[in-house]
């Protein structure tokens, strides 16, 4: 049995509540609790200094030979080690979370301490906090993201665990919480394996840790757990509200959309109420040019869920994407979740996120961003809503995962569901992508098809895509680029990554003349194209890694794209240089993928100007 299997088995014995993503809540993919709109709820932010303890051999979880972990190693215990030691008995400890080193949470450990730069394994974190009495109410911990597995304990009691580094999870702590002092312990395991999503090899950095905020959220006994609304093509606003708690059945729910409309609905026996109203005539539709958001309130006796929401439609007609019924061209770029600066921690504060998105919206004249290759922080998606940027959202089914394994598919379905439940109220999100550059095989297509069917069921209001690989083949005398992929049938929008002119032998001068043969009746996005350049490396002929090479690569690829009649959007690779252990050229890369059109610190390269000018013209040509 592998070490991980052993750990999992041991961990399973420990946990009363056990989450594997969302997948354990009956057959449904809906997580037990969502706490949608928790931003506006009564809550306590647990950000700040946490103590930590490295545990490379996972001694806090399991002992040698798979035995239960020694109590002197169990970092999650509710224990004052110093006080125990003062008693001078036979007992001793090999940890003390209270006297451990400090780390700022949220943020990846790789950036926090030089000694942890390449640490890949288990680290225990602890945060002490005070809580008020609940007085009949309830309390939940909401983690926005822990990369990659989380083992959560409160006051020494197992509360739950979660797998998947980029999606939120909610654990009820009503019974484990103490009025007064509490001790929250989280074991974070960053290791990936052949059954994780993604697997061990990607083209981005490790970023282990509690990378997004953690909150203690207080609710009444019965509360509004989730609510969603969307504008339909026939001019209605439809959605649902889900109540949780002993008084959920038959409650009256009031929905107020700004000052425009108020409707009432009655919850059924399961606490679910359906909403359906005619869109008010004064409703302003959300678009990148006019990102109108409304304050929406979903209230019941004793509780309310507040959201900022926009209303728009998105559809495909022939080879066009229609936003609010009008064809739209997606002037975008790809983005990793990494803030500007020499030592990013993937701590996406609003300021950090705004700095990146502003470069796209205002610097590049863009209206679209591909949030690759995993769900980005809620902060970023909410900002896209506010600033007016359309979003491609993606789960990290990247390159190759274990296609044949039903448990892996279940993880992917759960991640996708967690993402959809989190972001389905964001008008900005128009595309759910089910994968990136996955090599065609029967098992892989089956896997993706299941994902696409799942998305269709969970959110029929948005479009489905995937970034596909292309092939070159001979048609007569011509060398033609084609998509040869049965997954096409499951997608609304085709998307392909192309690197001719960077990888491969094509000279830049040949790019504009390359021939493409794509389905004539389907919208197509170039979801990636790009070339490395080191900022400031100029005037050295047209060598690779110079800014001139990258700029010329952009000119030529854009010229090529002009000849693609079904093209509806671009998201070149990528806004900013990002860290990747695959990229170790000692002069040009040093651990950074240099395909950014900006350096890691935000210096614009020549290609930035090329793309910005192109998008200005495109925007003017509408
Ligand atoms: C790709 C991948 C992306 C890589 C990029 C590259 O096709 O989708 O994750 O970073 O190429 O730089 O090679």
Tab-separated table of C-alpha atoms in Angstrom, residues 122-468:
chain	number	residue	atom	x	y	z
A	122	UNK	CA	2.511	18.159	4.988
A	123	UNK	CA	2.628	21.234	7.242
A	124	UNK	CA	0.429	21.764	10.296
A	125	UNK	CA	-1.002	25.196	10.961
A	126	UNK	CA	-2.634	26.480	14.097
A	127	UNK	CA	-4.659	29.586	14.863
A	128	UNK	CA	-6.116	30.405	18.270
A	129	UNK	CA	-9.167	32.630	18.316
A	130	UNK	CA	-12.005	33.701	20.571
A	131	UNK	CA	-15.613	33.080	19.712
A	132	UNK	CA	-18.749	34.505	21.207
A	133	UNK	CA	-21.525	32.197	22.478
A	134	UNK	CA	-23.796	30.954	19.704
A	135	UNK	CA	-27.060	31.253	21.658
A	136	UNK	CA	-28.890	28.778	19.477
A	137	UNK	CA	-27.194	29.934	16.267
A	138	UNK	CA	-24.697	27.999	14.188
A	139	UNK	CA	-21.074	28.445	13.165
A	140	UNK	CA	-19.123	27.333	10.124
A	141	UNK	CA	-15.551	27.475	8.952
A	142	UNK	CA	-15.270	28.552	5.347
A	143	UNK	CA	-11.937	27.953	3.654
A	144	UNK	CA	-11.621	29.677	0.284
A	145	UNK	CA	-8.747	27.408	-0.782
A	146	UNK	CA	-6.167	25.080	0.710
A	147	UNK	CA	-3.608	23.601	-1.656
A	148	UNK	CA	-3.870	20.624	-2.009
A	149	UNK	CA	-5.428	18.560	0.830
A	150	UNK	CA	-6.747	19.903	4.122
A	151	UNK	CA	-7.228	18.016	7.399
A	152	UNK	CA	-9.207	20.245	9.733
A	153	UNK	CA	-9.556	19.955	13.533
A	154	UNK	CA	-11.175	22.299	16.006
A	155	UNK	CA	-10.212	22.016	19.664
A	156	UNK	CA	-8.670	18.634	18.936
A	157	UNK	CA	-11.788	17.232	17.206
A	158	UNK	CA	-11.725	16.171	13.569
A	159	UNK	CA	-14.071	18.436	11.616
A	160	UNK	CA	-13.506	17.344	8.039
A	161	UNK	CA	-11.116	17.243	5.179
A	162	UNK	CA	-11.013	18.401	1.622
A	163	UNK	CA	-9.114	17.631	-1.537
A	164	UNK	CA	-8.561	20.147	-4.322
A	165	UNK	CA	-6.415	23.246	-4.150
A	166	UNK	CA	-8.613	25.923	-5.670
A	167	UNK	CA	-12.176	25.631	-4.467
A	168	UNK	CA	-13.916	26.628	-1.239
A	169	UNK	CA	-15.275	24.281	1.402
A	170	UNK	CA	-17.498	24.834	4.398
A	171	UNK	CA	-17.450	22.811	7.627
A	172	UNK	CA	-19.992	23.168	10.382
A	173	UNK	CA	-18.393	23.695	13.800
A	174	UNK	CA	-21.472	24.495	15.886
A	175	UNK	CA	-20.828	21.594	18.254
A	176	UNK	CA	-17.034	21.815	18.412
A	177	UNK	CA	-16.804	25.582	18.920
A	178	UNK	CA	-16.314	26.935	22.448
A	179	UNK	CA	-17.582	30.290	23.645
A	180	UNK	CA	-14.198	31.846	24.441
A	181	UNK	CA	-10.861	30.317	23.468
A	182	UNK	CA	-10.580	27.973	20.483
A	183	UNK	CA	-7.748	26.199	18.766
A	184	UNK	CA	-8.048	25.591	15.006
A	185	UNK	CA	-5.556	23.114	13.517
A	186	UNK	CA	-5.174	22.456	9.810
A	187	UNK	CA	-2.853	19.884	8.278
A	188	UNK	CA	-2.065	21.006	4.730
A	189	UNK	CA	-0.625	18.455	2.356
A	190	UNK	CA	0.666	19.941	-0.877
A	191	UNK	CA	1.729	16.704	-2.516
A	192	UNK	CA	0.169	15.651	-5.783
A	193	UNK	CA	0.199	12.127	-7.116
A	194	UNK	CA	-0.988	10.123	-10.108
A	195	UNK	CA	-4.582	10.339	-8.845
A	196	UNK	CA	-4.642	14.012	-7.923
A	197	UNK	CA	-5.949	16.851	-10.098
A	198	UNK	CA	-3.634	18.087	-11.423
A	199	UNK	CA	-1.021	15.333	-11.160
A	200	UNK	CA	2.618	15.935	-10.179
A	201	UNK	CA	3.718	17.690	-13.354
A	202	UNK	CA	2.368	21.027	-14.505
A	203	UNK	CA	3.904	24.218	-15.841
A	204	UNK	CA	3.290	26.315	-12.747
A	205	UNK	CA	4.633	26.492	-9.228
A	206	UNK	CA	3.732	24.413	-6.169
A	207	UNK	CA	2.156	27.047	-3.914
A	208	UNK	CA	1.330	24.847	-0.936
A	209	UNK	CA	-0.612	26.197	1.985
A	210	UNK	CA	-3.721	28.026	3.076
A	211	UNK	CA	-3.624	30.283	0.074
A	212	UNK	CA	-6.977	32.037	0.449
A	213	UNK	CA	-8.866	33.496	3.430
A	214	UNK	CA	-10.442	31.426	6.214
A	215	UNK	CA	-13.510	32.710	8.016
A	216	UNK	CA	-15.643	31.705	10.936
A	217	UNK	CA	-19.178	32.467	9.809
A	218	UNK	CA	-22.086	32.820	12.249
A	219	UNK	CA	-25.643	32.086	11.119
A	220	UNK	CA	-29.027	31.666	12.757
A	221	UNK	CA	-30.266	28.078	13.168
A	222	UNK	CA	-32.149	28.359	9.880
A	223	UNK	CA	-30.476	30.441	7.216
A	224	UNK	CA	-30.243	31.131	3.499
A	225	UNK	CA	-27.368	28.908	2.404
A	226	UNK	CA	-27.421	29.650	-1.293
A	227	UNK	CA	-29.329	31.609	-3.883
A	228	UNK	CA	-28.931	32.143	-7.569
A	229	UNK	CA	-30.599	34.165	-10.313
A	230	UNK	CA	-29.961	34.455	-14.026
A	231	UNK	CA	-31.479	36.307	-16.951
A	232	UNK	CA	-32.961	33.961	-19.552
A	233	UNK	CA	-33.064	34.461	-23.295
A	234	UNK	CA	-36.823	34.990	-23.151
A	235	UNK	CA	-36.515	37.940	-20.796
A	236	UNK	CA	-37.223	36.337	-17.452
A	237	UNK	CA	-35.152	36.204	-14.289
A	238	UNK	CA	-35.095	32.680	-12.939
A	239	UNK	CA	-33.325	31.004	-10.092
A	240	UNK	CA	-33.623	29.336	-6.751
A	241	UNK	CA	-33.001	29.821	-3.060
A	242	UNK	CA	-31.847	27.052	-0.723
A	243	UNK	CA	-32.514	27.317	2.992
A	244	UNK	CA	-30.804	25.163	5.603
A	245	UNK	CA	-31.936	24.368	9.124
A	246	UNK	CA	-34.857	23.026	11.135
A	247	UNK	CA	-37.315	25.755	10.014
A	248	UNK	CA	-36.369	25.637	6.326
A	249	UNK	CA	-39.542	23.950	5.043
A	250	UNK	CA	-42.388	26.161	3.835
A	251	UNK	CA	-40.647	29.437	4.691
A	252	UNK	CA	-41.546	32.549	2.758
A	253	UNK	CA	-38.572	33.934	0.856
A	254	UNK	CA	-38.456	37.539	-0.330
A	255	UNK	CA	-36.173	38.429	-3.213
A	256	UNK	CA	-35.393	42.093	-3.870
A	257	UNK	CA	-33.384	43.104	-6.941
A	258	UNK	CA	-32.103	46.574	-6.101
A	259	UNK	CA	-35.035	48.974	-6.314
A	260	UNK	CA	-36.310	47.279	-9.451
A	261	UNK	CA	-38.374	44.343	-8.263
A	262	UNK	CA	-39.459	42.423	-5.182
A	263	UNK	CA	-41.017	38.968	-5.349
A	264	UNK	CA	-41.987	36.350	-2.831
A	265	UNK	CA	-41.781	32.571	-3.060
A	266	UNK	CA	-42.427	29.678	-0.698
A	267	UNK	CA	-39.842	27.045	0.084
A	268	UNK	CA	-40.767	23.386	-0.403
A	269	UNK	CA	-40.266	20.653	2.188
A	270	UNK	CA	-36.523	20.576	1.453
A	271	UNK	CA	-36.169	24.333	1.939
A	272	UNK	CA	-35.845	25.130	-1.738
A	273	UNK	CA	-37.771	27.948	-3.357
A	274	UNK	CA	-37.987	28.617	-7.093
A	275	UNK	CA	-37.866	32.189	-8.352
A	276	UNK	CA	-39.289	33.257	-11.694
A	277	UNK	CA	-40.191	36.785	-12.690
A	278	UNK	CA	-40.357	38.878	-15.803
A	279	UNK	CA	-37.169	40.971	-16.106
A	280	UNK	CA	-38.127	44.512	-15.050
A	281	UNK	CA	-38.132	46.880	-18.058
A	282	UNK	CA	-35.665	49.207	-16.320
A	283	UNK	CA	-33.118	46.395	-15.816
A	284	UNK	CA	-29.743	47.404	-17.238
A	285	UNK	CA	-27.887	44.471	-18.678
A	286	UNK	CA	-24.365	43.731	-17.581
A	287	UNK	CA	-21.664	43.959	-20.244
A	288	UNK	CA	-17.937	44.777	-20.262
A	289	UNK	CA	-18.784	48.299	-21.471
A	290	UNK	CA	-21.387	48.775	-18.783
A	291	UNK	CA	-20.851	46.329	-15.900
A	292	UNK	CA	-24.030	47.154	-13.995
A	293	UNK	CA	-24.420	45.241	-10.736
A	294	UNK	CA	-27.444	45.220	-8.448
A	295	UNK	CA	-27.701	44.653	-4.723
A	296	UNK	CA	-29.848	41.560	-4.459
A	297	UNK	CA	-31.343	40.384	-1.155
A	298	UNK	CA	-32.786	36.961	-0.520
A	299	UNK	CA	-34.459	37.127	2.870
A	300	UNK	CA	-36.410	34.910	5.222
A	301	UNK	CA	-37.519	35.538	8.785
A	302	UNK	CA	-34.316	36.079	10.769
A	303	UNK	CA	-31.801	35.888	7.931
A	304	UNK	CA	-30.783	37.343	4.576
A	305	UNK	CA	-28.264	36.540	1.891
A	306	UNK	CA	-26.865	39.555	0.047
A	307	UNK	CA	-25.210	39.435	-3.354
A	308	UNK	CA	-23.968	41.959	-5.935
A	309	UNK	CA	-25.198	40.585	-9.210
A	310	UNK	CA	-25.436	41.507	-12.863
A	311	UNK	CA	-27.826	40.196	-15.486
A	312	UNK	CA	-26.912	39.298	-19.053
A	313	UNK	CA	-27.392	36.508	-21.560
A	314	UNK	CA	-24.745	34.500	-23.343
A	315	UNK	CA	-25.356	32.162	-26.269
A	316	UNK	CA	-23.872	30.710	-29.394
A	317	UNK	CA	-25.376	31.228	-32.833
A	318	UNK	CA	-23.594	29.551	-35.744
A	319	UNK	CA	-19.992	30.613	-35.395
A	320	UNK	CA	-20.732	33.602	-33.175
A	321	UNK	CA	-20.884	34.178	-29.445
A	322	UNK	CA	-23.771	36.465	-28.569
A	323	UNK	CA	-23.626	38.602	-25.428
A	324	UNK	CA	-27.044	40.097	-24.732
A	325	UNK	CA	-27.989	39.017	-28.249
A	326	UNK	CA	-25.078	40.840	-29.943
A	327	UNK	CA	-21.938	39.238	-31.421
A	328	UNK	CA	-18.911	39.775	-29.230
A	329	UNK	CA	-15.188	39.370	-29.949
A	330	UNK	CA	-13.220	38.324	-26.868
A	331	UNK	CA	-10.176	40.594	-26.571
A	332	UNK	CA	-8.386	38.731	-23.852
A	333	UNK	CA	-5.294	37.245	-22.355
A	334	UNK	CA	-4.519	34.307	-20.079
A	335	UNK	CA	-3.630	34.777	-16.440
A	336	UNK	CA	-2.153	32.626	-13.693
A	337	UNK	CA	-3.058	33.350	-10.090
A	338	UNK	CA	0.145	35.111	-9.167
A	339	UNK	CA	0.524	38.663	-7.982
A	340	UNK	CA	3.100	41.109	-9.373
A	341	UNK	CA	6.430	41.054	-7.546
A	342	UNK	CA	9.664	39.083	-7.299
A	343	UNK	CA	8.349	36.575	-4.738
A	344	UNK	CA	4.632	35.917	-5.292
A	345	UNK	CA	2.665	34.066	-2.588
A	346	UNK	CA	-0.573	33.635	-4.523
A	347	UNK	CA	-2.183	35.938	-1.997
A	348	UNK	CA	-4.803	37.610	-4.149
A	349	UNK	CA	-5.792	40.629	-2.164
A	350	UNK	CA	-8.205	42.918	-3.927
A	351	UNK	CA	-5.340	45.292	-4.629
A	352	UNK	CA	-3.152	42.538	-6.123
A	353	UNK	CA	-5.966	41.278	-8.276
A	354	UNK	CA	-6.994	44.757	-9.386
A	355	UNK	CA	-3.420	45.504	-10.475
A	356	UNK	CA	-3.491	42.513	-12.833
A	357	UNK	CA	-7.007	43.005	-14.174
A	358	UNK	CA	-6.433	46.734	-14.732
A	359	UNK	CA	-3.576	45.905	-17.095
A	360	UNK	CA	-5.986	43.769	-19.109
A	361	UNK	CA	-8.936	46.135	-19.065
A	362	UNK	CA	-7.149	49.451	-19.435
A	363	UNK	CA	-3.606	48.607	-20.578
A	364	UNK	CA	-4.576	46.088	-23.246
A	365	UNK	CA	-8.050	47.420	-24.087
A	366	UNK	CA	-9.335	43.962	-23.249
A	367	UNK	CA	-12.796	42.703	-22.395
A	368	UNK	CA	-11.919	39.116	-21.490
A	369	UNK	CA	-9.593	37.021	-19.349
A	370	UNK	CA	-8.833	33.323	-19.340
A	371	UNK	CA	-8.363	32.417	-15.682
A	372	UNK	CA	-6.047	29.490	-16.219
A	373	UNK	CA	-5.538	26.645	-15.281
A	374	UNK	CA	-7.730	26.293	-12.185
A	375	UNK	CA	-10.435	28.307	-10.438
A	376	UNK	CA	-8.953	31.640	-9.369
A	377	UNK	CA	-9.850	33.370	-6.133
A	378	UNK	CA	-13.346	34.643	-5.544
A	379	UNK	CA	-11.840	38.116	-5.195
A	380	UNK	CA	-10.630	38.008	-8.784
A	381	UNK	CA	-13.900	36.757	-10.223
A	382	UNK	CA	-15.887	39.352	-8.276
A	383	UNK	CA	-13.535	42.073	-9.519
A	384	UNK	CA	-14.024	40.904	-13.093
A	385	UNK	CA	-17.754	41.366	-12.506
A	386	UNK	CA	-17.215	44.848	-11.135
A	387	UNK	CA	-14.654	45.972	-13.749
A	388	UNK	CA	-16.352	44.436	-16.770
A	389	UNK	CA	-14.181	41.566	-17.933
A	390	UNK	CA	-15.664	38.391	-19.374
A	391	UNK	CA	-14.189	35.259	-17.813
A	392	UNK	CA	-13.177	31.793	-18.963
A	393	UNK	CA	-13.138	29.596	-15.856
A	394	UNK	CA	-11.235	26.334	-15.797
A	395	UNK	CA	-10.600	23.322	-13.582
A	396	UNK	CA	-7.095	21.816	-13.455
A	397	UNK	CA	-7.754	18.790	-15.626
A	398	UNK	CA	-4.482	19.574	-17.287
A	399	UNK	CA	-2.374	17.445	-19.654
A	400	UNK	CA	-2.916	13.921	-18.344
A	401	UNK	CA	-4.857	12.765	-15.308
A	402	UNK	CA	-5.816	9.176	-14.487
A	403	UNK	CA	-8.646	8.934	-17.038
A	404	UNK	CA	-9.568	5.346	-16.223
A	405	UNK	CA	-10.056	5.863	-12.501
A	406	UNK	CA	-13.672	6.559	-11.399
A	407	UNK	CA	-12.442	8.159	-8.155
A	408	UNK	CA	-10.439	10.687	-10.150
A	409	UNK	CA	-13.446	11.503	-12.299
A	410	UNK	CA	-15.426	11.988	-9.110
A	411	UNK	CA	-12.830	14.490	-7.888
A	412	UNK	CA	-13.003	16.401	-11.149
A	413	UNK	CA	-16.805	16.473	-11.027
A	414	UNK	CA	-16.660	17.727	-7.457
A	415	UNK	CA	-14.156	20.477	-8.311
A	416	UNK	CA	-16.275	21.553	-11.224
A	417	UNK	CA	-19.390	21.595	-9.069
A	418	UNK	CA	-17.681	23.573	-6.301
A	419	UNK	CA	-16.558	26.118	-8.895
A	420	UNK	CA	-19.966	26.457	-10.472
A	421	UNK	CA	-21.730	26.818	-7.117
A	422	UNK	CA	-19.229	29.471	-6.092
A	423	UNK	CA	-19.297	31.558	-9.274
A	424	UNK	CA	-22.643	31.045	-10.930
A	425	UNK	CA	-23.858	34.463	-9.789
A	426	UNK	CA	-21.019	36.212	-11.605
A	427	UNK	CA	-22.135	37.680	-14.929
A	428	UNK	CA	-18.499	37.915	-15.908
A	429	UNK	CA	-18.185	34.137	-16.180
A	430	UNK	CA	-19.377	33.025	-19.608
A	431	UNK	CA	-17.339	29.885	-20.260
A	432	UNK	CA	-16.692	26.768	-18.210
A	433	UNK	CA	-13.670	24.941	-19.554
A	434	UNK	CA	-13.418	21.254	-18.797
A	435	UNK	CA	-9.734	20.790	-19.563
A	436	UNK	CA	-6.489	21.889	-21.115
A	437	UNK	CA	-4.352	20.132	-23.739
A	438	UNK	CA	-5.406	16.616	-22.892
A	439	UNK	CA	-4.172	14.062	-25.423
A	440	UNK	CA	-7.017	12.375	-27.301
A	441	UNK	CA	-7.892	8.826	-26.261
A	442	UNK	CA	-11.147	7.015	-25.672
A	443	UNK	CA	-10.824	7.083	-21.893
A	444	UNK	CA	-9.949	10.791	-21.859
A	445	UNK	CA	-12.886	11.682	-24.099
A	446	UNK	CA	-15.232	9.700	-21.870
A	447	UNK	CA	-13.887	11.549	-18.839
A	448	UNK	CA	-14.313	14.969	-20.451
A	449	UNK	CA	-17.730	14.087	-21.779
A	450	UNK	CA	-18.877	13.231	-18.259
A	451	UNK	CA	-17.548	16.599	-17.107
A	452	UNK	CA	-19.291	18.438	-19.916
A	453	UNK	CA	-22.600	16.666	-19.207
A	454	UNK	CA	-22.217	17.587	-15.555
A	455	UNK	CA	-21.662	21.249	-16.381
A	456	UNK	CA	-24.645	21.258	-18.726
A	457	UNK	CA	-26.790	19.910	-15.920
A	458	UNK	CA	-25.486	22.206	-13.200
A	459	UNK	CA	-25.449	25.365	-15.267
A	460	UNK	CA	-27.224	25.280	-18.619
A	461	UNK	CA	-27.005	29.093	-18.854
A	462	UNK	CA	-23.315	29.221	-19.759
A	463	UNK	CA	-21.106	27.901	-22.552
A	464	UNK	CA	-18.780	24.903	-22.397
A	465	UNK	CA	-15.317	24.804	-23.867
A	466	UNK	CA	-11.930	23.119	-23.496
A	467	UNK	CA	-8.472	24.115	-24.705
A	468	UNK	CA	-7.688	21.458	-27.291
